[in-house]
Amino acid sequence: MSEPTDTIALLHALEPTVETNLNRHLATAKEWFPHEYVPWSAGRDFNGIMGGEEWSPEQSQLPELARTSLIVNLLTEDNLPSYHYEIATTFGRDGAWGTWVHRWTAEEGRHGTAIRDYLTTTRAVDPVALERARMTHMEAGFANQQPGVLPSISYVSFQELATRVSHRNTGHVSGDPVCDQLLAKVAADENLHMLFYRNLLGAALELAPNGTMRAITDVVKSFQMPGHGIEGFGRKAVQIAMGGIYDLRIHHDEVLTPILRQLKVLDRTGLSGEGEKARDELAEFLAGLDAQATRFEEKRAAVQARKAARE
Ligand SMILES: [Fe+2]
Ligand SMILES: [Fe+2]
């Protein structure tokens, strides 16, 4: 039996799954309010028209690592208009797909608002540098590296889990219970988004096993965080990896593996030659990534041991 490959056929065949999971999402998602997670009484006027105090780094106790990660996560959230454009043009704005696209966008819109209000009120980061970074990042936009329905569903499944882990771990290193609780709420949203897309990816594997296998393999092999276009991302990503917020080990063990295992991707049989090739390529890539993650962990441990010896 041949499997659907063209966009219209795939969207049509997956729509019942979208509807079921949209309803599940709406029944599960809990309403929450960003303003409740911002310590407004800690805020005061800035310089400029209010004549308040200019920002300076010692005004916040937040560790440098947490600041870097919060900036990366916020700028990532800021690019929502580009993400909306990508999913709206890939999935369409009609029927259950459209309802999901808009609902998802509305939920994501909360994240940037909440984090920015927190950072500005607590003077955790330089608001001028942050605004300039937002402008640069949004002006560059974001484009799907692998367009199409199946690669898009694959990418967002991993991406939602990656952002969940990243927000959650950033909260943990912040040392501020308010920040931790705020990021736990954001992470809970990301988790529900991941579940939606993961279920959809499972349905895609049933519907078009060979095409979906190829899409998953291509996406996993070239995966980049949604904020990879942020100015200075490489340097920031190293800091975030060294701090254990998001590194190759986490990416392999806590993002790729759980989704692939849940969907039994590597155990799939009954594939065509092309599908089998993609599955084997994925298994080989994951083994290489695992080894690379171990090398990174060893290198990091050595760096930390040298640093501890100097202190
Ligand atoms: Fe988000
Ligand atoms: Fe999300």
Short mmCIF file of N, CA and C and ligand atoms in Angstrom, two decimals, residues 77 104 108 111 159-160 163 186 189-191 193-194 197, ligand 2:
data_model
loop_
_atom_site.label_atom_id
_atom_site.label_comp_id
_atom_site.label_asym_id
_atom_site.label_seq_id
_atom_site.Cartn_x
_atom_site.Cartn_y
_atom_site.Cartn_z
N GLU A 77 11.69 32.86 22.60
CA GLU A 77 10.24 33.08 22.67
C GLU A 77 9.83 34.31 21.86
N TRP A 104 -1.97 27.48 20.10
CA TRP A 104 -0.55 27.32 20.43
C TRP A 104 0.14 28.69 20.46
N GLU A 108 2.04 30.43 23.59
CA GLU A 108 3.46 30.81 23.49
C GLU A 108 3.65 32.30 23.76
N HIS A 111 4.74 33.37 27.17
CA HIS A 111 6.08 33.07 27.68
C HIS A 111 7.02 34.28 27.62
N GLN A 159 11.67 20.01 19.60
CA GLN A 159 11.89 21.39 20.01
C GLN A 159 11.08 21.75 21.26
N GLU A 160 9.83 21.30 21.33
CA GLU A 160 9.02 21.63 22.51
C GLU A 160 9.62 21.00 23.76
N THR A 163 12.81 22.93 24.72
CA THR A 163 12.55 24.21 25.40
C THR A 163 12.01 23.94 26.81
N VAL A 186 6.02 27.91 32.58
CA VAL A 186 6.34 27.95 31.14
C VAL A 186 6.66 26.53 30.67
N ASP A 189 3.66 24.37 30.05
CA ASP A 189 3.05 24.65 28.74
C ASP A 189 3.80 23.90 27.64
N GLU A 190 5.13 24.01 27.67
CA GLU A 190 5.95 23.37 26.63
C GLU A 190 5.73 21.86 26.64
N ASN A 191 5.54 21.31 27.84
CA ASN A 191 5.33 19.88 27.94
C ASN A 191 4.03 19.46 27.24
N HIS A 193 2.61 21.06 24.84
CA HIS A 193 2.84 21.22 23.39
C HIS A 193 3.57 20.00 22.84
N MET A 194 4.58 19.55 23.60
CA MET A 194 5.33 18.37 23.17
C MET A 194 4.40 17.16 23.04
N TYR A 197 2.33 17.31 19.86
CA TYR A 197 3.09 17.01 18.64
C TYR A 197 3.60 15.57 18.63
FE FE B 2 5.86 25.49 23.31
#
